[in-house]
Coordinates of N, CA and C and ligand atoms in Angstrom, one line a residue:
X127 N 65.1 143.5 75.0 CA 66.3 143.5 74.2 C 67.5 143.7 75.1
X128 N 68.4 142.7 74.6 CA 69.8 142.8 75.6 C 70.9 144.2 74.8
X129 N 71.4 144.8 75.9 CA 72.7 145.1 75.2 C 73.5 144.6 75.1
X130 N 74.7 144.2 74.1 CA 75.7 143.5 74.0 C 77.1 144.2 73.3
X131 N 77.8 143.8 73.9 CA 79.1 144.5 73.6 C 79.7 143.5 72.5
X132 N 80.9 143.9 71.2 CA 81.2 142.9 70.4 C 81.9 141.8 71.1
X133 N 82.0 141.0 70.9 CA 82.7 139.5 71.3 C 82.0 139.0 72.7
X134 N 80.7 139.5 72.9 CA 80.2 138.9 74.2 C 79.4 137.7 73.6
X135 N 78.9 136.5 74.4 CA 78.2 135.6 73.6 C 76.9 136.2 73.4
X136 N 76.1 136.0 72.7 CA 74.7 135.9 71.9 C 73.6 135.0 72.6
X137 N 72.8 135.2 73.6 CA 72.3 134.6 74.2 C 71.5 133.4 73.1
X138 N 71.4 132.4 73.0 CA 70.9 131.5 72.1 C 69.9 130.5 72.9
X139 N 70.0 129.1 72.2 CA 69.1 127.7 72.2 C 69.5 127.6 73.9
X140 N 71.0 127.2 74.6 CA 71.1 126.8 75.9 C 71.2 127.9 76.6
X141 N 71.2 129.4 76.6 CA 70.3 130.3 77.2 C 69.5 130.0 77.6
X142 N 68.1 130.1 76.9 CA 66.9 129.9 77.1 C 66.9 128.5 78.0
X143 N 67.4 127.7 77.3 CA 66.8 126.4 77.9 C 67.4 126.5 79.5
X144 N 68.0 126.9 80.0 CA 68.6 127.2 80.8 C 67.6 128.5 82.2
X145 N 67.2 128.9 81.2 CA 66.5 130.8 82.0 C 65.2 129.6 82.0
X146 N 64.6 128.5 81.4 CA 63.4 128.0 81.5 C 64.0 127.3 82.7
X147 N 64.4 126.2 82.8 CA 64.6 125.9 84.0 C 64.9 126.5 85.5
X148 N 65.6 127.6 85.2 CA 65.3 129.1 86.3 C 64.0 129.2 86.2
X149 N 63.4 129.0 85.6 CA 62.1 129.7 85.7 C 61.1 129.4 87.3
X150 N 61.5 127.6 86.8 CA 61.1 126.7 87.5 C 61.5 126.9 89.1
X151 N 62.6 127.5 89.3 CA 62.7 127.0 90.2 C 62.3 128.3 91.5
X152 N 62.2 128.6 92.9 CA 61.2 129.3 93.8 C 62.8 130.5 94.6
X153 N 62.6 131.8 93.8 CA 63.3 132.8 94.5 C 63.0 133.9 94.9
X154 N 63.3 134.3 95.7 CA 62.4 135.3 96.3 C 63.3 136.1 97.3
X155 N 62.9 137.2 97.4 CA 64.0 138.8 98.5 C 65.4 138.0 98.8
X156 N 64.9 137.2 99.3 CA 66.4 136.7 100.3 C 67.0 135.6 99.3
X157 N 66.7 135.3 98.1 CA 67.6 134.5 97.7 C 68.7 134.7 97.2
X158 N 69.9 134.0 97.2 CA 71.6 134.4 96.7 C 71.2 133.5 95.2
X159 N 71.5 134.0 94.5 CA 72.1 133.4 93.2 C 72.9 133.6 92.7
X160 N 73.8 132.6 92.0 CA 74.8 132.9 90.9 C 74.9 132.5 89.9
X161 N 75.4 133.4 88.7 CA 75.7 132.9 87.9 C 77.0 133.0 87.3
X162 N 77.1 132.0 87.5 CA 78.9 131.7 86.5 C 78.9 131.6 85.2
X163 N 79.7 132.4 84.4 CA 80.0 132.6 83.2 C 78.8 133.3 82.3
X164 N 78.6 134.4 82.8 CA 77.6 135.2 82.9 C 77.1 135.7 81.4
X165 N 78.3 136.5 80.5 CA 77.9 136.8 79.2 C 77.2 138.1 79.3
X166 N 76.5 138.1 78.4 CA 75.2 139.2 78.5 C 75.0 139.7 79.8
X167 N 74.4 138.5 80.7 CA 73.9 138.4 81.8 C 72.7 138.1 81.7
X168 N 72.2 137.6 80.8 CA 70.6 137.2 80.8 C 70.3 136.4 81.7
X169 N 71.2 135.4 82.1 CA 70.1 134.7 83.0 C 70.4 135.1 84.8
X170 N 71.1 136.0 85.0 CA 71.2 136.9 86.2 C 69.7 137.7 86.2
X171 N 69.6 138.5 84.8 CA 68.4 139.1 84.6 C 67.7 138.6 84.9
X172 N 67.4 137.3 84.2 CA 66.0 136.2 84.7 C 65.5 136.5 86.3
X173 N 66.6 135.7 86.8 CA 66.7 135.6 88.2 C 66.3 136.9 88.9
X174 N 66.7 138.2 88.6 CA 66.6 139.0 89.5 C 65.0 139.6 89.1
X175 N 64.7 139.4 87.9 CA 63.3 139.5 87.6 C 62.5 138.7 88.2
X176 N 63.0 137.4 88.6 CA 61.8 136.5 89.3 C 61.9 136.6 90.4
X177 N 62.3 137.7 91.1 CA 62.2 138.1 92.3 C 63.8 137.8 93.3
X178 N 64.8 137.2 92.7 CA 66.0 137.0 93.7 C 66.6 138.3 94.0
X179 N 66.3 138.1 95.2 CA 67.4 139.8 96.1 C 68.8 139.5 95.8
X180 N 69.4 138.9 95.7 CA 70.9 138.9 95.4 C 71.4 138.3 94.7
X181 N 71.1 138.6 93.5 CA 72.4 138.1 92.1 C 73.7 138.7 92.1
X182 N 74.5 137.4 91.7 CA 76.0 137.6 91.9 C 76.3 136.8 90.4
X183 N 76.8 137.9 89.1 CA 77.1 137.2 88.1 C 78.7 137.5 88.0
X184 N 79.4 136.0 87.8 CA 80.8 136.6 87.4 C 81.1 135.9 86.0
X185 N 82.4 136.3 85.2 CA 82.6 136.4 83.9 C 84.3 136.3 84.0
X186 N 84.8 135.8 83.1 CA 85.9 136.3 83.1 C 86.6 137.4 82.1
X187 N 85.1 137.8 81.0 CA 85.8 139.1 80.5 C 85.1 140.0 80.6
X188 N 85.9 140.8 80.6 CA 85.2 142.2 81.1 C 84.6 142.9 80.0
X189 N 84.2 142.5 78.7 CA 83.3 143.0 78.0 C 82.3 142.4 78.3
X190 N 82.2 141.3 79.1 CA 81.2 140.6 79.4 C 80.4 141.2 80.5
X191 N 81.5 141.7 81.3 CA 80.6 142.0 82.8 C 80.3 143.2 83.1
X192 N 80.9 143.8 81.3 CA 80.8 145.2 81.2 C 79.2 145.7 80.5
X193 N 78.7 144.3 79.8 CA 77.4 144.0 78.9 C 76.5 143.9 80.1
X194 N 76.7 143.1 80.9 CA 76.1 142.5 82.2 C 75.6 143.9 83.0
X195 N 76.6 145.0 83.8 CA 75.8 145.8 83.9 C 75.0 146.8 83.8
X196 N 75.6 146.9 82.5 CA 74.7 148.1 81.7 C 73.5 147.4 81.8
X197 N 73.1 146.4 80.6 CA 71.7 145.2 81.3 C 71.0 145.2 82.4
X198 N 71.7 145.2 83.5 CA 71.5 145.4 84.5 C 70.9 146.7 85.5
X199 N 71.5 147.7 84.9 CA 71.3 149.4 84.8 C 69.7 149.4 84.6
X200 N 70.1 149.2 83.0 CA 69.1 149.6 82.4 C 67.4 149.2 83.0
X201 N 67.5 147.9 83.8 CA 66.5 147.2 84.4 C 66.4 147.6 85.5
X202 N 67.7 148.5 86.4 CA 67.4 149.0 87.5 C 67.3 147.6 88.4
X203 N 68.0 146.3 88.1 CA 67.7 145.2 88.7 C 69.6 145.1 89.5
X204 N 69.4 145.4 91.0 CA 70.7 145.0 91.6 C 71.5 144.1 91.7
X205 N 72.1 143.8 90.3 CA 73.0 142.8 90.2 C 74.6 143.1 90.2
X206 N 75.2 142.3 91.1 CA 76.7 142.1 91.6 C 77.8 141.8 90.4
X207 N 78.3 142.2 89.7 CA 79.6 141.6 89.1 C 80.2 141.5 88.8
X208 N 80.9 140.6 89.2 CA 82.7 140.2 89.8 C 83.7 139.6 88.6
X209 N 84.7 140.3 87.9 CA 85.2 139.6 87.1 C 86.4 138.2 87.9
X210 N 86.4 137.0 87.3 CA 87.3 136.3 87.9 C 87.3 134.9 87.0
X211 N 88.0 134.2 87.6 CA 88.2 132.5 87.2 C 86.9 132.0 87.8
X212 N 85.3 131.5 86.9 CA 84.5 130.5 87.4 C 83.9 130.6 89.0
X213 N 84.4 130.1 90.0 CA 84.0 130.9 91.5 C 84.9 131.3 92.2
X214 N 86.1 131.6 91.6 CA 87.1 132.2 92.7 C 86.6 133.2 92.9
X215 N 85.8 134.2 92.3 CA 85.6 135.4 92.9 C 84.4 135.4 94.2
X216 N 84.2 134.4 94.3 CA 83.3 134.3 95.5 C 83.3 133.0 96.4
X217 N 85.0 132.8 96.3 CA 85.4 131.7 97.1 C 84.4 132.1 99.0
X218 N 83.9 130.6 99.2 CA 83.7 130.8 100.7 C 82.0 131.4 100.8
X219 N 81.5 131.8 99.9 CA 80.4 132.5 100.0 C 79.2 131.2 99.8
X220 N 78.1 131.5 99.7 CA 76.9 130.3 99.7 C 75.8 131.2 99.0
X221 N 74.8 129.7 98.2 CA 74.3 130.6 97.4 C 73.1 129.3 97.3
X222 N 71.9 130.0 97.6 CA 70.5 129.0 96.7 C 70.1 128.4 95.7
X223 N 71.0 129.2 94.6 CA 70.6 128.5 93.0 C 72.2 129.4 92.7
X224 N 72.9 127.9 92.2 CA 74.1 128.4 91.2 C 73.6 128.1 89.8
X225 N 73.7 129.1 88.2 CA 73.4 128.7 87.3 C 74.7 128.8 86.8
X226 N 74.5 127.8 85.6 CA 75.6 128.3 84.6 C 75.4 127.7 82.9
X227 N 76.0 128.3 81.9 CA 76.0 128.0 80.9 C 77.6 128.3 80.8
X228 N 78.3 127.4 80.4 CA 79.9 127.6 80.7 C 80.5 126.7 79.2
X229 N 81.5 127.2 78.7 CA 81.8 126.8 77.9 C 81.9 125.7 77.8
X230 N 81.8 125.0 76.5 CA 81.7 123.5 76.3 C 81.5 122.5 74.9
X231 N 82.2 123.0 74.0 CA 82.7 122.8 72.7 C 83.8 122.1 72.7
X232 N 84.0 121.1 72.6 CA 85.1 119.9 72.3 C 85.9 120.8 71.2
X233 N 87.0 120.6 71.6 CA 88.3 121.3 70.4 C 89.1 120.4 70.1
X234 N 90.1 120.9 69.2 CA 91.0 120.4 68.8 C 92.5 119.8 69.9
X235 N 92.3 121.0 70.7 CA 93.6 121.1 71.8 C 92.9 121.3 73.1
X236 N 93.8 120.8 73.8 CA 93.8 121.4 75.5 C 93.8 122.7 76.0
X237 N 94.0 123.3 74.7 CA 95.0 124.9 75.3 C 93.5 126.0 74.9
X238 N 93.1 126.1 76.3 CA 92.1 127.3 76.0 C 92.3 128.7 75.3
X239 N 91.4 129.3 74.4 CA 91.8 130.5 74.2 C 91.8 132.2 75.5
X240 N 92.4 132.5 75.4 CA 92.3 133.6 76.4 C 92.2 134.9 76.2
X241 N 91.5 135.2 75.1 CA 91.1 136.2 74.4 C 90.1 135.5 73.1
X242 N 89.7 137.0 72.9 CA 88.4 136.8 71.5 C 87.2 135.7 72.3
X243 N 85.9 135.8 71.3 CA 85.0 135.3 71.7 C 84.4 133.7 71.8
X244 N 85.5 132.7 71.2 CA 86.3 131.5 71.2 C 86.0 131.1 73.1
X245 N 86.9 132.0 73.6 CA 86.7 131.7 75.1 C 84.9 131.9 75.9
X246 N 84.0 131.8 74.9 CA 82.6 131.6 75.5 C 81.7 130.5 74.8
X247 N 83.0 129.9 73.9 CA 82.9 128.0 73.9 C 83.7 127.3 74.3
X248 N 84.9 127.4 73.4 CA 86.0 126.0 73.1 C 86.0 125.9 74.6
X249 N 86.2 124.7 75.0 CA 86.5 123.8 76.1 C 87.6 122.4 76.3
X250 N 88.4 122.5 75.5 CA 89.3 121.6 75.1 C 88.9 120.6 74.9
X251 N 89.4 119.0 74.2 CA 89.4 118.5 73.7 C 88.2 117.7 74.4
X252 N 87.9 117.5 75.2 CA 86.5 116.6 75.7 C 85.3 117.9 75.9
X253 N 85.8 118.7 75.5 CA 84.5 119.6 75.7 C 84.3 120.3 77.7
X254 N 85.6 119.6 78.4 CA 84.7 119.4 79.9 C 85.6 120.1 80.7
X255 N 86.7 121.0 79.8 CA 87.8 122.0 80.6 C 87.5 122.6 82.4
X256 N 85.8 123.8 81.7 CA 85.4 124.1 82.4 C 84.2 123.2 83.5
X257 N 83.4 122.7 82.5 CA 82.8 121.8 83.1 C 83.5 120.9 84.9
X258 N 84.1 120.2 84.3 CA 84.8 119.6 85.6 C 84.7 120.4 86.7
X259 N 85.4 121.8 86.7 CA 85.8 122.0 87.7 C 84.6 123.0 88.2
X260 N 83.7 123.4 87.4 CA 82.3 124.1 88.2 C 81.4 122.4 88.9
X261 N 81.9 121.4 88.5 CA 81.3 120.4 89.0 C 81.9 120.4 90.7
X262 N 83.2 120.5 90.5 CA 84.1 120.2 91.8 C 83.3 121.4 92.8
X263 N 83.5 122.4 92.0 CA 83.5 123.7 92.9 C 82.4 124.0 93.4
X264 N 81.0 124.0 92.3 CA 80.1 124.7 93.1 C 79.4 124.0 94.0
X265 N 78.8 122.6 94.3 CA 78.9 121.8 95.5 C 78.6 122.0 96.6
X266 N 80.2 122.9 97.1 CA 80.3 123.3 98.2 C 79.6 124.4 98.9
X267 N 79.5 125.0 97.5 CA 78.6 126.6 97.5 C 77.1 126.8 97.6
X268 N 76.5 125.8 97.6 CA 75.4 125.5 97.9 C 74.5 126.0 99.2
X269 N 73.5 126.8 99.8 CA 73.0 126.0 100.8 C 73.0 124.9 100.9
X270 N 72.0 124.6 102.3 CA 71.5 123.2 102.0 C 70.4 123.0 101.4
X271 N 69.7 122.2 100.4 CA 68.3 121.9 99.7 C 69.1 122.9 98.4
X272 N 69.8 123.7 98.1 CA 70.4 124.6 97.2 C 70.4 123.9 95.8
X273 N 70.3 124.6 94.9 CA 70.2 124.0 93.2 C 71.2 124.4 92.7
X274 N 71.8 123.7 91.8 CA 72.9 123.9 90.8 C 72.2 123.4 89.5
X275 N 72.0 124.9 88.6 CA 71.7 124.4 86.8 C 73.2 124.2 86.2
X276 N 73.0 123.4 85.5 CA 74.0 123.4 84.3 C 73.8 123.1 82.6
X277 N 73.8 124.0 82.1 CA 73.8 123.7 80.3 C 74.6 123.0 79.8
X278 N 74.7 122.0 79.4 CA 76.0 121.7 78.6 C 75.4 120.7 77.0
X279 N 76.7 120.3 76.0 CA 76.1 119.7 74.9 C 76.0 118.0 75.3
X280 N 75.5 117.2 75.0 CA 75.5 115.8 75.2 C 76.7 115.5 74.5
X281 N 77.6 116.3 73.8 CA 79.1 115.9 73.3 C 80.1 115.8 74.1
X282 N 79.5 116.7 74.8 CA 80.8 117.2 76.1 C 80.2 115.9 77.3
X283 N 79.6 115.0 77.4 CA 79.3 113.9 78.4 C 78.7 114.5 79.3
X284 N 77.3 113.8 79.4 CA 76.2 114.3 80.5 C 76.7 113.2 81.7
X285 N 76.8 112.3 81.3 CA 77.0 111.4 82.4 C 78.0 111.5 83.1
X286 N 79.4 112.2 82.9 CA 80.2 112.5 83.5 C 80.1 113.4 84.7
X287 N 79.2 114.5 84.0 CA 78.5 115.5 84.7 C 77.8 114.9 85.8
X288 N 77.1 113.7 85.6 CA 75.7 113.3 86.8 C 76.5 112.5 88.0
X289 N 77.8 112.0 87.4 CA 78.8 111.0 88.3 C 79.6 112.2 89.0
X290 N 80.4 113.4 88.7 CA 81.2 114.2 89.5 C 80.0 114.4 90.4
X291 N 78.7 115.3 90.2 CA 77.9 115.9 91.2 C 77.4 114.6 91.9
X292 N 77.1 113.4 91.4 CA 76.8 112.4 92.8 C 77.5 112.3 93.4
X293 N 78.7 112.3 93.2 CA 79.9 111.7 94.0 C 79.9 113.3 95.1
X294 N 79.7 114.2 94.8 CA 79.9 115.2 95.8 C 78.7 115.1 96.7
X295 N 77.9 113.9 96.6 CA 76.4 114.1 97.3 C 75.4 115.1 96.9
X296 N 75.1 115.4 95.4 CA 73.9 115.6 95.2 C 73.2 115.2 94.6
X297 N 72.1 115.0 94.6 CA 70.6 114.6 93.6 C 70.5 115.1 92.1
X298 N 70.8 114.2 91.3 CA 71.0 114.9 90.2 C 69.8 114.2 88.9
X299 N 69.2 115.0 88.4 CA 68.8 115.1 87.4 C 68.5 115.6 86.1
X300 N 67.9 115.4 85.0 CA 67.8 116.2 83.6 C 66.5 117.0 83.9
X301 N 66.7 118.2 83.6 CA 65.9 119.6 83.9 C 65.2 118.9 82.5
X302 N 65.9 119.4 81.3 CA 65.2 119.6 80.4 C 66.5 119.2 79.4
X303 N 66.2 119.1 78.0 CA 66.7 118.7 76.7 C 66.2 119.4 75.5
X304 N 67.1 119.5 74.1 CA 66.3 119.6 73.4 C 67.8 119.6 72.2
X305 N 67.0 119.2 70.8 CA 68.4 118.8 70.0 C 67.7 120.1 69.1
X306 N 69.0 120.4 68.6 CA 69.2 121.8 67.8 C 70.2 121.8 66.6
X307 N 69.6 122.0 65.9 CA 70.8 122.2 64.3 C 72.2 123.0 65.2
X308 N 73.3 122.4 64.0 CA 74.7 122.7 64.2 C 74.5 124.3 63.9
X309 N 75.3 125.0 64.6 CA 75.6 126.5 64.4 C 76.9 126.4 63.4
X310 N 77.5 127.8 63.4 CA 78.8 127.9 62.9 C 79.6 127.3 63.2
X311 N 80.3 127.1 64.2 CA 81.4 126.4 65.0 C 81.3 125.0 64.9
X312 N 80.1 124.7 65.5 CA 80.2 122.9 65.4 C 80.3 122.5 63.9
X313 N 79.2 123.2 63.4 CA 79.5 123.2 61.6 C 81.1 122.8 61.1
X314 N 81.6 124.0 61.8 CA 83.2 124.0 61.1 C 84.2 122.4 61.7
X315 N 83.3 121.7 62.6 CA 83.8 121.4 63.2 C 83.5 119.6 63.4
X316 N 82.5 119.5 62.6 CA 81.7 118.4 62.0 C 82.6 117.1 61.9
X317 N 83.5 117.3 61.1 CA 84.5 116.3 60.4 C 85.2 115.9 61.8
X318 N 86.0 116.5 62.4 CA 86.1 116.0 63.7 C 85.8 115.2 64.0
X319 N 84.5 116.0 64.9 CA 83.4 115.1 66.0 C 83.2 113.9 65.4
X320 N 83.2 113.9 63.7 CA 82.9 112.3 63.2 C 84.0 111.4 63.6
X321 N 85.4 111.9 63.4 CA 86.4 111.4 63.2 C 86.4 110.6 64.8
X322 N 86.2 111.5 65.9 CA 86.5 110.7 67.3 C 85.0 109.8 67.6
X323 N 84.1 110.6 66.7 CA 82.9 109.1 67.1 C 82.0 109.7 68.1
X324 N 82.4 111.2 67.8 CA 81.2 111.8 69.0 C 79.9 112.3 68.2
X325 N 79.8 112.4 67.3 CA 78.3 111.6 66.3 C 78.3 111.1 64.8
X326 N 77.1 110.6 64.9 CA 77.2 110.0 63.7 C 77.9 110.0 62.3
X327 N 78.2 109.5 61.5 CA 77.9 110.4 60.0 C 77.5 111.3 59.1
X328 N 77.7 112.4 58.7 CA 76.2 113.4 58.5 C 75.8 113.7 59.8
X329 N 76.1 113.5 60.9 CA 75.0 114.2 61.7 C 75.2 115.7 62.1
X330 N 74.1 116.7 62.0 CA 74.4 118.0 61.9 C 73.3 118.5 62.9
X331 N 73.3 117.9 64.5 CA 72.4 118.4 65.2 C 73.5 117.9 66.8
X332 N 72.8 118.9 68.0 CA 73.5 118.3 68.8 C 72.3 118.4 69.9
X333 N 72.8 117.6 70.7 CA 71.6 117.8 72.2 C 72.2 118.9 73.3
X334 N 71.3 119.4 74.1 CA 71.8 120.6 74.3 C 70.4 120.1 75.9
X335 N 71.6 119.5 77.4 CA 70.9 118.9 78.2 C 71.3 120.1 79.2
X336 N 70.1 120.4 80.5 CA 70.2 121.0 81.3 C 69.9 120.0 82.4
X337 N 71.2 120.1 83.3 CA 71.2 119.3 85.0 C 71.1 119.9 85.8
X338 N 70.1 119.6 86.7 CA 69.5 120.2 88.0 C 70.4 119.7 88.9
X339 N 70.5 120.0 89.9 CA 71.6 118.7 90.9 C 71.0 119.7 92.0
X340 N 70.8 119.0 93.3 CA 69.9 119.7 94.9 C 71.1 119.0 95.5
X341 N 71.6 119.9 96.8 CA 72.3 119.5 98.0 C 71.0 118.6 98.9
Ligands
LIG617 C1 78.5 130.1 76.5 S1 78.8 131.7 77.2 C2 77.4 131.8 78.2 C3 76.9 133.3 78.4 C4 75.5 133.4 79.1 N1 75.5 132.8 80.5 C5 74.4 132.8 78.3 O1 73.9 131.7 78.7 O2 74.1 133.4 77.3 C6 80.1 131.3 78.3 C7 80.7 132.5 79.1 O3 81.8 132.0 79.9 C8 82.8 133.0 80.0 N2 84.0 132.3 80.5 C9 84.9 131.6 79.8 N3 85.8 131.1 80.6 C10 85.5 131.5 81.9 C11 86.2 131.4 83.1 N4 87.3 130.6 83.3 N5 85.6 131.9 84.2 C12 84.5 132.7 84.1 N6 83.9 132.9 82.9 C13 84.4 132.3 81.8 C14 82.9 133.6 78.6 O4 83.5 134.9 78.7 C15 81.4 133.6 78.2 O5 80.8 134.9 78.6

């Protein structure tokens, strides 16, 4: 059982699908990980339960990083975290496995929220606010042979995702998939996504893809 503070996200469907693909992958004493856009911090937990010596979760609210390490306390599992913007807080640093589950809800507007719990979806109007720029950024942060997970919805464009990270030179493929009934939000938000053509008619499910990408 996680603790969770009110307005932290609720670890859900791309959680998990996300901590399974961590699952998969080989950490051990010496490995750095991160996770960006941390929440809870469950999948920092993952990680530092599957043996990673150094988790580094950051968040950019502090109910979040405040959930993260009590979590963390409680497990007696030494996890780092840094409130900030995505990886500024660990600009220059290197890391074996970056995860993330990062906001990514197509909205209405460009204009992110910067308060309430809105800011651990909405992603402006293509869904790819944050997306994009953890594509640009984390890359760099990589060792070498280093993994990058990423959760995102097949609304927000997977292929956009697989073209920023080739183009930065890495190997990229689909971890895992899996389509999932609409929650609250997309629910509310249905009529939309019809209107721009980002699914069907009636359609009340979304795909929910995880990308691997290796330096
Ligand atoms: C979808 S939740 C994921 C939480 C957790 N990783 C999980 O999978 O359950 C996204 C998180 O991103 C955080 N966030 C939003 N914008 C951010 C930013 N610019 N930099 C860092 N974290 C951000 C939110 O506060 C929220 O905790």
């Amino acid at each position: 059982m996680l603790v969770r503070l009110p307005g932290v996200y609720p670890p859900q469907e791309d959680t998990w699908l996300l901590a399974g693909a961590l699952a998969r992958e080989t950490l051990g004493p010496h490995s750095h990980v991160l996770d960006i856009c941390t929440g809870t911090g469950a999948l920092s937990l993952r990680a530092a339960a599957a043996g990673a010596g150094h988790v580094t979760a950051v968040d950019i609210s502090r109910r979040a990083l405040a959930t993260t390490w009590i979590n963390a306390r409680l497990r007696r599992h030494p996890v780092r975290v840094m409130r900030g913007n995505l990886t500024e807080p660990v600009r220059g640093q290197l890391f074996d496995v970056i995860v993330s589950n990062p906001p990514y809800v197509p909205t209405l507007d460009d204009v992110l929220p910067t308060r309430g719990v809105e800011r651990a979806w909405d992603a402006g109007v293509d869904g790819r606010m944050l997306l994009d720029r953890i594509c640009v950024q984390a890359p760099a942060m990589l060792m070498q042979s280093g993994v990058l997970l990423i959760a995102q919805s097949a609304l927000s464009g997977v292929e956009k995702t697989q073209t920023i990270l080739e183009e930065q030179g890495l190997s990229v493929e689909i971890a895992d998939r899996a389509e999932i009934p609409f929650g609250r939000v997309l629910s509310s938000r249905a009529t939309l996504f019809e209107t721009r053509g980002l699914i069907d008619t009636g359609q009340r499910t979304e795909e929910i893809v995880v990308i691997r990408a290796v330096r």
